[in-house]
């Protein structure tokens, strides 16, 4: 029976795309949303997935079909990427839609190439739940339905707001969802399972902003901190902390070298490692530039704490002290943001607290206390140590009356994949087959 077939849950984002079967705890398929473009026979071939994307192929460049606000810019590429995320890990590719067939030597290099569109429908057996941002346009929703129904042949389909899904993952029907992703922070008020669209606020001060702060911090340090990605290092020799690296570097013919976009993606992977192991958010009380109760400054207190070591791929290493707090401070205090040529200080309205205030200012005053007592924090960038403690401190000052309660799962997967997990819960409910859109229900869906 159709009801016995598990629904697929697809949760696309700017950094990664998550896919899996409804009812499971975590997505089985997590692939980069970036894709590679490789010149081939006068044209271009597209490659997807970690194994192929991070291989420095000749003249490879990197792009992303998603806009920084989490909506789709290139639907053709997004469709192929999503299909790859599903068929490569969850379902078998159809005979009419095989992986590219090349000779053995070429296949090693292009094992994830995309070929012409399939004559058959790749997902004709599985209902699909697709998550979307709270600000997705009507045209975007229409295109998503078209892909699911016409391109993939899904027997049933449902669009779910990712803010609502994150609230469901935390076991809440009403919540203030703070999603700290790679490209943006979104504040989404959810009430009785529905988002309050007027209260949805976005800010670009998220994970990639911290990466840009690190780039500025590294380049202005004395001496500058080298940012050499893994693929450029062939061998290294251990050196003392702060000493110049002793390494052998890989060189490329300028005519066939990977593009700057490829190097930037590899640098971003290295910066992600740095953020996960070194970067911390000043937990408070007060801001990093402020005074503490002992009469000193918080920067002095941060300097007195034990530093954190980090080694670059070429062997250069150092202990990082106060610097590890400065990279993320701009999320909360825009005046503390590191600036440089082409990187001015962000406006005050983009700080996290200002975004939360703007969101709450657009909802009914009677439900604000309930939202503040059900704050849900999600997103990979929120895993920086001290983030939730600082957020709690920031909220306690302006909202001392209502009881502020933050729900932030300590489990890394629950925090990073909350939207997908909520979609998995929703699509596994016994009532899901009653509310999902059947193949003939497209006009009704577009009116939602």
Short mmCIF file of C-alpha atoms in Angstrom, two decimals:
data_model
loop_
_atom_site.label_atom_id
_atom_site.label_comp_id
_atom_site.label_asym_id
_atom_site.label_seq_id
_atom_site.Cartn_x
_atom_site.Cartn_y
_atom_site.Cartn_z
CA UNK A 1 0.00 0.00 0.00
CA UNK A 2 1.15 3.54 -0.70
CA UNK A 3 0.73 4.54 2.95
CA UNK A 4 3.38 2.01 3.92
CA UNK A 5 6.02 3.63 1.73
CA UNK A 6 8.17 6.05 3.74
CA UNK A 7 8.04 9.68 2.74
CA UNK A 8 11.27 11.44 1.82
CA UNK A 9 12.24 14.61 3.67
CA UNK A 10 14.38 17.15 1.80
CA UNK A 11 15.82 20.16 3.65
CA UNK A 12 17.92 22.38 1.35
CA UNK A 13 20.17 25.10 2.75
CA UNK A 14 22.95 27.41 1.59
CA UNK A 15 25.78 25.29 3.03
CA UNK A 16 24.39 21.74 2.86
CA UNK A 17 21.35 19.87 1.60
CA UNK A 18 19.88 17.24 3.94
CA UNK A 19 17.75 14.30 2.82
CA UNK A 20 16.43 11.16 4.46
CA UNK A 21 13.39 9.03 5.17
CA UNK A 22 10.61 10.19 7.46
CA UNK A 23 10.73 8.68 10.94
CA UNK A 24 14.53 8.51 11.14
CA UNK A 25 16.51 10.44 13.73
CA UNK A 26 19.00 12.15 11.40
CA UNK A 27 19.30 12.60 7.64
CA UNK A 28 21.27 9.82 5.95
CA UNK A 29 22.29 12.08 3.09
CA UNK A 30 24.07 15.36 3.81
CA UNK A 31 25.79 16.83 0.75
CA UNK A 32 27.30 20.26 0.07
CA UNK A 33 24.97 22.70 -1.66
CA UNK A 34 27.98 23.89 -3.64
CA UNK A 35 28.77 22.18 -6.92
CA UNK A 36 31.78 22.03 -9.20
CA UNK A 37 31.98 23.14 -12.83
CA UNK A 38 34.59 21.40 -14.97
CA UNK A 39 35.31 22.26 -18.62
CA UNK A 40 34.66 19.31 -20.94
CA UNK A 41 34.62 19.06 -24.74
CA UNK A 42 33.88 22.72 -25.25
CA UNK A 43 31.16 22.71 -22.61
CA UNK A 44 30.87 22.16 -18.88
CA UNK A 45 30.18 19.23 -16.61
CA UNK A 46 28.70 19.58 -13.15
CA UNK A 47 29.89 17.55 -10.20
CA UNK A 48 28.26 17.07 -6.80
CA UNK A 49 29.20 15.58 -3.46
CA UNK A 50 32.18 15.83 -1.12
CA UNK A 51 34.42 13.32 -2.90
CA UNK A 52 34.30 15.05 -6.26
CA UNK A 53 33.81 18.66 -5.17
CA UNK A 54 36.97 18.87 -3.06
CA UNK A 55 39.25 17.30 -5.68
CA UNK A 56 41.39 20.01 -7.39
CA UNK A 57 40.46 19.06 -10.96
CA UNK A 58 41.85 21.11 -13.86
CA UNK A 59 40.14 24.52 -14.10
CA UNK A 60 37.42 23.53 -11.64
CA UNK A 61 35.25 26.36 -10.36
CA UNK A 62 32.63 26.31 -7.64
CA UNK A 63 29.15 27.83 -7.49
CA UNK A 64 25.97 27.54 -5.44
CA UNK A 65 22.39 27.36 -6.74
CA UNK A 66 21.09 28.85 -3.48
CA UNK A 67 20.98 32.55 -2.66
CA UNK A 68 22.41 33.70 0.64
CA UNK A 69 18.90 34.12 2.02
CA UNK A 70 18.23 30.38 1.56
CA UNK A 71 16.02 30.65 -1.53
CA UNK A 72 16.81 29.06 -4.88
CA UNK A 73 18.51 31.11 -7.61
CA UNK A 74 19.29 28.39 -10.18
CA UNK A 75 16.43 25.90 -10.30
CA UNK A 76 17.98 23.61 -12.92
CA UNK A 77 21.11 23.05 -10.85
CA UNK A 78 19.14 22.86 -7.60
CA UNK A 79 16.94 20.13 -9.09
CA UNK A 80 19.97 18.06 -10.13
CA UNK A 81 21.66 18.63 -6.76
CA UNK A 82 18.59 17.57 -4.78
CA UNK A 83 18.10 14.53 -6.98
CA UNK A 84 21.74 13.59 -6.40
CA UNK A 85 21.30 13.98 -2.62
CA UNK A 86 18.37 11.55 -2.73
CA UNK A 87 19.42 8.98 -5.32
CA UNK A 88 23.08 8.72 -4.28
CA UNK A 89 22.37 7.79 -0.65
CA UNK A 90 18.70 6.87 -0.26
CA UNK A 91 17.33 5.33 -3.44
CA UNK A 92 18.96 3.65 -6.40
CA UNK A 93 19.31 5.71 -9.58
CA UNK A 94 16.82 4.65 -12.23
CA UNK A 95 18.03 2.79 -15.34
CA UNK A 96 16.92 5.79 -17.38
CA UNK A 97 18.91 8.14 -15.17
CA UNK A 98 22.29 6.44 -14.63
CA UNK A 99 25.39 8.01 -13.20
CA UNK A 100 27.72 9.10 -15.95
CA UNK A 101 29.50 6.25 -17.73
CA UNK A 102 33.14 6.89 -18.52
CA UNK A 103 36.24 4.82 -19.01
CA UNK A 104 37.77 3.64 -15.69
CA UNK A 105 40.44 6.35 -15.49
CA UNK A 106 38.01 9.15 -16.23
CA UNK A 107 35.36 7.64 -13.97
CA UNK A 108 37.67 7.99 -10.98
CA UNK A 109 37.79 11.70 -11.58
CA UNK A 110 34.17 12.23 -12.52
CA UNK A 111 32.37 9.66 -10.44
CA UNK A 112 29.54 12.05 -9.64
CA UNK A 113 28.89 13.67 -12.99
CA UNK A 114 25.38 14.56 -14.02
CA UNK A 115 24.09 13.49 -17.41
CA UNK A 116 21.02 14.38 -19.40
CA UNK A 117 17.66 14.39 -17.71
CA UNK A 118 16.04 11.04 -17.19
CA UNK A 119 13.10 9.81 -19.19
CA UNK A 120 11.79 8.08 -16.07
CA UNK A 121 10.53 9.63 -12.85
CA UNK A 122 13.18 9.07 -10.15
CA UNK A 123 10.91 9.41 -7.08
CA UNK A 124 7.58 8.11 -8.31
CA UNK A 125 7.12 5.79 -5.31
CA UNK A 126 7.83 8.17 -2.43
CA UNK A 127 5.81 11.09 -1.08
CA UNK A 128 8.03 14.12 -0.51
CA UNK A 129 8.17 16.74 2.25
CA UNK A 130 10.25 19.76 1.21
CA UNK A 131 11.20 22.47 3.68
CA UNK A 132 11.20 26.14 2.73
CA UNK A 133 12.18 29.44 4.29
CA UNK A 134 9.56 31.61 5.93
CA UNK A 135 10.02 34.23 3.19
CA UNK A 136 9.86 31.93 0.16
CA UNK A 137 7.96 33.56 -2.72
CA UNK A 138 4.84 32.21 -4.40
CA UNK A 139 6.85 31.56 -7.56
CA UNK A 140 9.38 29.60 -5.53
CA UNK A 141 6.64 27.42 -4.05
CA UNK A 142 5.14 26.86 -7.49
CA UNK A 143 8.51 25.79 -8.90
CA UNK A 144 9.08 23.38 -6.00
CA UNK A 145 5.74 21.70 -6.65
CA UNK A 146 6.50 21.50 -10.38
CA UNK A 147 9.81 19.72 -9.71
CA UNK A 148 8.29 17.26 -7.26
CA UNK A 149 5.24 16.40 -9.34
CA UNK A 150 6.38 16.74 -12.94
CA UNK A 151 10.14 16.11 -12.87
CA UNK A 152 10.25 13.49 -10.13
CA UNK A 153 6.75 12.04 -10.33
CA UNK A 154 6.14 12.15 -6.57
CA UNK A 155 2.69 10.70 -5.72
CA UNK A 156 2.20 13.31 -2.95
CA UNK A 157 3.96 16.44 -1.75
CA UNK A 158 4.05 18.85 1.16
CA UNK A 159 5.81 22.16 1.81
CA UNK A 160 6.81 22.85 5.41
CA UNK A 161 8.33 26.03 6.84
CA UNK A 162 11.74 25.29 8.30
CA UNK A 163 11.01 27.45 11.36
CA UNK A 164 7.93 25.37 12.16
CA UNK A 165 9.91 22.16 11.65
CA UNK A 166 12.63 23.35 14.04
CA UNK A 167 9.98 24.13 16.65
CA UNK A 168 8.44 20.66 16.20
CA UNK A 169 11.89 19.09 16.61
CA UNK A 170 12.08 20.81 20.02
CA UNK A 171 8.62 19.53 20.90
CA UNK A 172 6.96 22.94 20.71
CA UNK A 173 3.97 24.19 18.72
CA UNK A 174 4.78 27.80 19.63
CA UNK A 175 8.32 29.15 19.82
CA UNK A 176 10.70 31.90 18.82
CA UNK A 177 13.07 30.03 16.50
CA UNK A 178 16.57 31.50 16.14
CA UNK A 179 18.30 29.72 13.26
CA UNK A 180 22.00 30.57 13.00
CA UNK A 181 23.07 29.13 9.67
CA UNK A 182 26.00 29.65 7.34
CA UNK A 183 24.76 32.62 5.33
CA UNK A 184 22.15 34.22 7.59
CA UNK A 185 20.42 34.28 10.96
CA UNK A 186 16.64 34.07 10.86
CA UNK A 187 14.27 34.92 13.68
CA UNK A 188 10.92 33.14 13.18
CA UNK A 189 8.00 33.46 15.60
CA UNK A 190 5.84 30.32 15.47
CA UNK A 191 2.39 30.25 17.08
CA UNK A 192 0.24 27.11 17.19
CA UNK A 193 2.23 25.52 14.37
CA UNK A 194 2.05 28.52 12.05
CA UNK A 195 4.69 31.17 11.41
CA UNK A 196 3.84 34.80 11.98
CA UNK A 197 5.24 36.15 8.72
CA UNK A 198 5.33 39.78 9.80
CA UNK A 199 7.70 38.81 12.58
CA UNK A 200 10.23 36.95 10.40
CA UNK A 201 13.56 38.81 10.43
CA UNK A 202 16.85 37.96 8.74
CA UNK A 203 20.41 39.10 9.39
CA UNK A 204 23.62 38.25 7.45
CA UNK A 205 25.71 38.09 10.65
CA UNK A 206 25.96 34.30 10.73
CA UNK A 207 28.59 31.60 10.17
CA UNK A 208 30.08 33.08 7.00
CA UNK A 209 30.28 36.47 8.70
CA UNK A 210 32.45 34.88 11.40
CA UNK A 211 34.62 33.37 8.64
CA UNK A 212 35.06 36.81 7.07
CA UNK A 213 35.96 38.21 10.49
CA UNK A 214 38.62 35.50 10.81
CA UNK A 215 40.05 36.38 7.40
CA UNK A 216 40.39 40.00 8.49
CA UNK A 217 41.83 38.96 11.84
CA UNK A 218 44.42 36.67 10.22
CA UNK A 219 45.46 39.21 7.59
CA UNK A 220 45.91 42.05 10.10
CA UNK A 221 47.82 39.99 12.68
CA UNK A 222 51.56 40.55 13.13
CA UNK A 223 52.87 38.46 11.49
CA UNK A 224 49.86 37.52 9.32
CA UNK A 225 48.35 34.08 9.96
CA UNK A 226 48.78 31.90 6.84
CA UNK A 227 45.53 30.52 5.41
CA UNK A 228 46.74 27.65 3.25
CA UNK A 229 44.08 24.98 2.53
CA UNK A 230 44.84 21.28 2.69
CA UNK A 231 44.98 20.63 -1.05
CA UNK A 232 47.99 22.99 -1.48
CA UNK A 233 50.20 21.14 1.04
CA UNK A 234 52.05 17.96 0.04
CA UNK A 235 54.26 17.56 3.13
CA UNK A 236 55.14 19.42 6.32
CA UNK A 237 57.67 19.42 9.17
CA UNK A 238 56.69 20.08 12.80
CA UNK A 239 57.67 23.57 14.02
CA UNK A 240 57.42 25.49 17.29
CA UNK A 241 54.43 27.70 18.02
CA UNK A 242 54.59 30.95 16.05
CA UNK A 243 57.53 29.81 13.92
CA UNK A 244 57.27 29.98 10.12
CA UNK A 245 55.94 26.84 8.47
CA UNK A 246 58.34 24.37 6.90
CA UNK A 247 56.33 22.66 4.20
CA UNK A 248 56.30 21.60 0.57
CA UNK A 249 53.50 23.22 -1.37
CA UNK A 250 51.67 21.96 -4.41
CA UNK A 251 51.90 24.02 -7.58
CA UNK A 252 49.60 24.12 -10.61
CA UNK A 253 50.00 25.14 -14.21
CA UNK A 254 48.24 28.53 -14.48
CA UNK A 255 46.34 27.26 -17.53
CA UNK A 256 44.82 24.32 -15.63
CA UNK A 257 44.85 25.56 -12.03
CA UNK A 258 41.63 25.45 -10.02
CA UNK A 259 39.77 28.76 -9.97
CA UNK A 260 39.80 31.22 -7.03
CA UNK A 261 36.27 30.09 -6.15
CA UNK A 262 37.59 26.57 -5.54
CA UNK A 263 40.34 27.84 -3.26
CA UNK A 264 37.87 29.99 -1.33
CA UNK A 265 35.66 26.96 -0.70
CA UNK A 266 38.67 25.02 0.61
CA UNK A 267 39.64 27.96 2.80
CA UNK A 268 36.09 27.99 4.13
CA UNK A 269 36.43 24.32 5.13
CA UNK A 270 39.61 25.20 7.02
CA UNK A 271 37.93 28.16 8.72
CA UNK A 272 35.06 25.87 9.72
CA UNK A 273 37.58 23.60 11.45
CA UNK A 274 38.98 26.66 13.21
CA UNK A 275 35.53 27.83 14.31
CA UNK A 276 34.64 24.38 15.65
CA UNK A 277 37.82 23.97 17.69
CA UNK A 278 38.98 27.48 18.64
CA UNK A 279 36.36 30.25 18.26
CA UNK A 280 34.30 31.09 21.33
CA UNK A 281 31.58 33.61 22.10
CA UNK A 282 32.22 35.80 25.13
CA UNK A 283 29.55 34.39 27.47
CA UNK A 284 29.03 37.58 29.47
CA UNK A 285 27.94 39.23 31.60
CA UNK A 286 28.46 42.30 29.48
CA UNK A 287 30.16 42.64 26.15
CA UNK A 288 33.76 41.79 25.39
CA UNK A 289 34.64 45.50 25.25
CA UNK A 290 32.77 46.27 28.48
CA UNK A 291 33.69 46.48 32.15
CA UNK A 292 33.25 43.69 34.65
CA UNK A 293 32.13 43.77 38.27
CA UNK A 294 35.74 43.73 39.51
CA UNK A 295 36.53 47.06 37.88
CA UNK A 296 38.57 45.59 35.03
CA UNK A 297 37.65 44.98 31.41
CA UNK A 298 36.25 41.78 29.98
CA UNK A 299 39.10 41.71 27.45
CA UNK A 300 41.56 41.52 30.34
CA UNK A 301 39.55 38.66 31.82
CA UNK A 302 39.54 36.89 28.44
CA UNK A 303 43.30 37.39 28.11
CA UNK A 304 43.86 35.76 31.49
CA UNK A 305 42.12 32.55 30.38
CA UNK A 306 43.92 29.58 28.89
CA UNK A 307 44.37 29.93 25.13
CA UNK A 308 43.46 27.34 22.51
CA UNK A 309 46.00 25.89 20.07
CA UNK A 310 45.45 25.36 16.36
CA UNK A 311 47.67 23.98 13.63
CA UNK A 312 47.31 24.96 10.00
CA UNK A 313 47.65 22.31 7.26
CA UNK A 314 51.23 23.44 6.52
CA UNK A 315 52.29 22.96 10.15
CA UNK A 316 52.15 26.59 11.30
CA UNK A 317 50.63 26.66 14.78
CA UNK A 318 49.84 29.10 17.54
CA UNK A 319 47.97 29.52 20.80
CA UNK A 320 44.97 31.80 20.33
CA UNK A 321 43.90 33.93 23.29
CA UNK A 322 41.58 36.94 23.12
CA UNK A 323 41.43 36.64 19.32
CA UNK A 324 39.15 33.61 19.57
CA UNK A 325 36.45 35.81 21.16
CA UNK A 326 36.78 38.73 18.73
CA UNK A 327 35.72 36.78 15.64
CA UNK A 328 32.14 36.19 16.84
CA UNK A 329 31.65 39.31 18.94
CA UNK A 330 30.28 41.27 15.99
CA UNK A 331 27.15 39.10 15.94
CA UNK A 332 26.10 40.64 19.25
CA UNK A 333 28.00 43.95 19.22
CA UNK A 334 28.42 45.41 15.73
CA UNK A 335 30.76 48.09 17.09
CA UNK A 336 33.20 45.31 17.95
CA UNK A 337 33.19 43.90 14.42
CA UNK A 338 36.61 43.77 12.76
CA UNK A 339 36.64 46.11 9.77
CA UNK A 340 38.85 46.48 6.73
CA UNK A 341 38.89 47.69 3.16
CA UNK A 342 35.60 46.61 1.60
CA UNK A 343 34.37 45.28 4.97
CA UNK A 344 32.67 48.12 6.88
CA UNK A 345 31.01 47.64 10.24
CA UNK A 346 27.49 46.21 9.88
CA UNK A 347 24.53 48.40 10.87
CA UNK A 348 23.18 48.12 14.40
CA UNK A 349 19.87 46.75 13.07
CA UNK A 350 21.65 43.55 12.01
CA UNK A 351 22.88 42.59 15.48
CA UNK A 352 21.24 39.53 16.96
CA UNK A 353 19.48 41.35 19.78
CA UNK A 354 18.20 44.06 17.42
CA UNK A 355 16.85 41.38 15.08
CA UNK A 356 15.05 39.64 17.96
CA UNK A 357 13.55 42.94 19.12
CA UNK A 358 12.39 43.71 15.58
CA UNK A 359 10.77 40.29 15.31
CA UNK A 360 8.97 40.50 18.66
CA UNK A 361 7.86 44.05 17.85
CA UNK A 362 5.80 42.69 14.95
CA UNK A 363 3.79 40.13 16.95
CA UNK A 364 0.89 40.56 19.34
CA UNK A 365 2.05 41.80 22.72
CA UNK A 366 0.03 39.09 24.47
CA UNK A 367 2.06 36.23 22.98
CA UNK A 368 5.52 37.75 23.44
CA UNK A 369 6.03 36.31 26.94
CA UNK A 370 5.09 32.86 25.65
CA UNK A 371 7.57 33.16 22.78
CA UNK A 372 10.35 34.34 25.12
CA UNK A 373 9.76 31.35 27.38
CA UNK A 374 10.12 29.06 24.33
CA UNK A 375 13.21 30.28 22.49
CA UNK A 376 14.58 27.54 20.21
CA UNK A 377 18.18 27.86 19.00
CA UNK A 378 19.20 25.88 15.94
CA UNK A 379 21.74 25.98 13.11
CA UNK A 380 25.35 24.82 12.86
CA UNK A 381 26.86 28.23 13.64
CA UNK A 382 25.05 28.29 17.00
CA UNK A 383 27.36 25.48 18.16
CA UNK A 384 30.15 27.96 18.92
CA UNK A 385 30.99 27.59 22.59
CA UNK A 386 29.31 30.23 24.74
CA UNK A 387 26.68 31.20 22.15
CA UNK A 388 23.58 30.21 24.12
CA UNK A 389 24.98 31.64 27.37
CA UNK A 390 25.61 34.99 25.68
CA UNK A 391 22.19 34.93 24.05
CA UNK A 392 20.57 34.36 27.42
CA UNK A 393 22.50 37.32 28.88
CA UNK A 394 21.50 39.53 25.95
CA UNK A 395 17.82 38.66 26.36
CA UNK A 396 17.72 39.01 30.14
CA UNK A 397 18.53 42.73 30.08
CA UNK A 398 15.69 44.07 27.87
CA UNK A 399 13.21 41.34 28.83
CA UNK A 400 13.70 41.07 32.57
CA UNK A 401 9.96 40.72 33.20
CA UNK A 402 9.08 37.67 31.07
CA UNK A 403 10.81 34.45 31.92
CA UNK A 404 13.36 33.74 29.20
CA UNK A 405 13.92 30.05 28.57
CA UNK A 406 16.22 28.83 25.80
CA UNK A 407 15.99 25.37 24.27
CA UNK A 408 19.27 24.47 22.55
CA UNK A 409 20.00 20.74 22.15
CA UNK A 410 23.49 19.80 23.22
CA UNK A 411 23.60 17.08 20.58
CA UNK A 412 25.41 18.43 17.51
CA UNK A 413 23.15 16.62 15.04
CA UNK A 414 19.95 17.78 16.72
CA UNK A 415 21.18 21.37 16.58
CA UNK A 416 22.46 21.28 12.98
CA UNK A 417 19.58 19.29 11.51
CA UNK A 418 16.64 20.51 13.60
CA UNK A 419 14.65 21.59 10.56
CA UNK A 420 15.09 18.20 8.89
CA UNK A 421 14.30 16.34 12.12
CA UNK A 422 11.08 18.32 12.54
CA UNK A 423 10.14 17.48 8.96
CA UNK A 424 10.89 13.82 9.66
CA UNK A 425 8.55 13.90 12.66
CA UNK A 426 5.81 15.64 10.67
CA UNK A 427 6.05 13.28 7.68
CA UNK A 428 5.99 10.18 9.90
CA UNK A 429 2.71 11.08 11.63
CA UNK A 430 -0.28 8.94 10.81
CA UNK A 431 -2.19 12.04 9.71
CA UNK A 432 0.44 13.12 7.16
CA UNK A 433 -1.23 11.27 4.28
CA UNK A 434 -4.41 13.25 5.00
CA UNK A 435 -2.83 16.69 4.67
CA UNK A 436 -0.20 16.17 1.99
CA UNK A 437 -0.95 17.30 -1.55
CA UNK A 438 -1.81 14.52 -4.02
CA UNK A 439 -0.73 14.75 -7.64
CA UNK A 440 -3.98 16.45 -8.65
CA UNK A 441 -3.86 18.99 -5.82
CA UNK A 442 -1.35 21.46 -7.24
CA UNK A 443 -3.76 24.41 -7.72
CA UNK A 444 -4.89 24.10 -4.09
CA UNK A 445 -1.30 24.00 -2.87
CA UNK A 446 -0.39 27.22 -4.61
CA UNK A 447 -3.14 29.07 -2.74
CA UNK A 448 -1.74 28.16 0.68
#
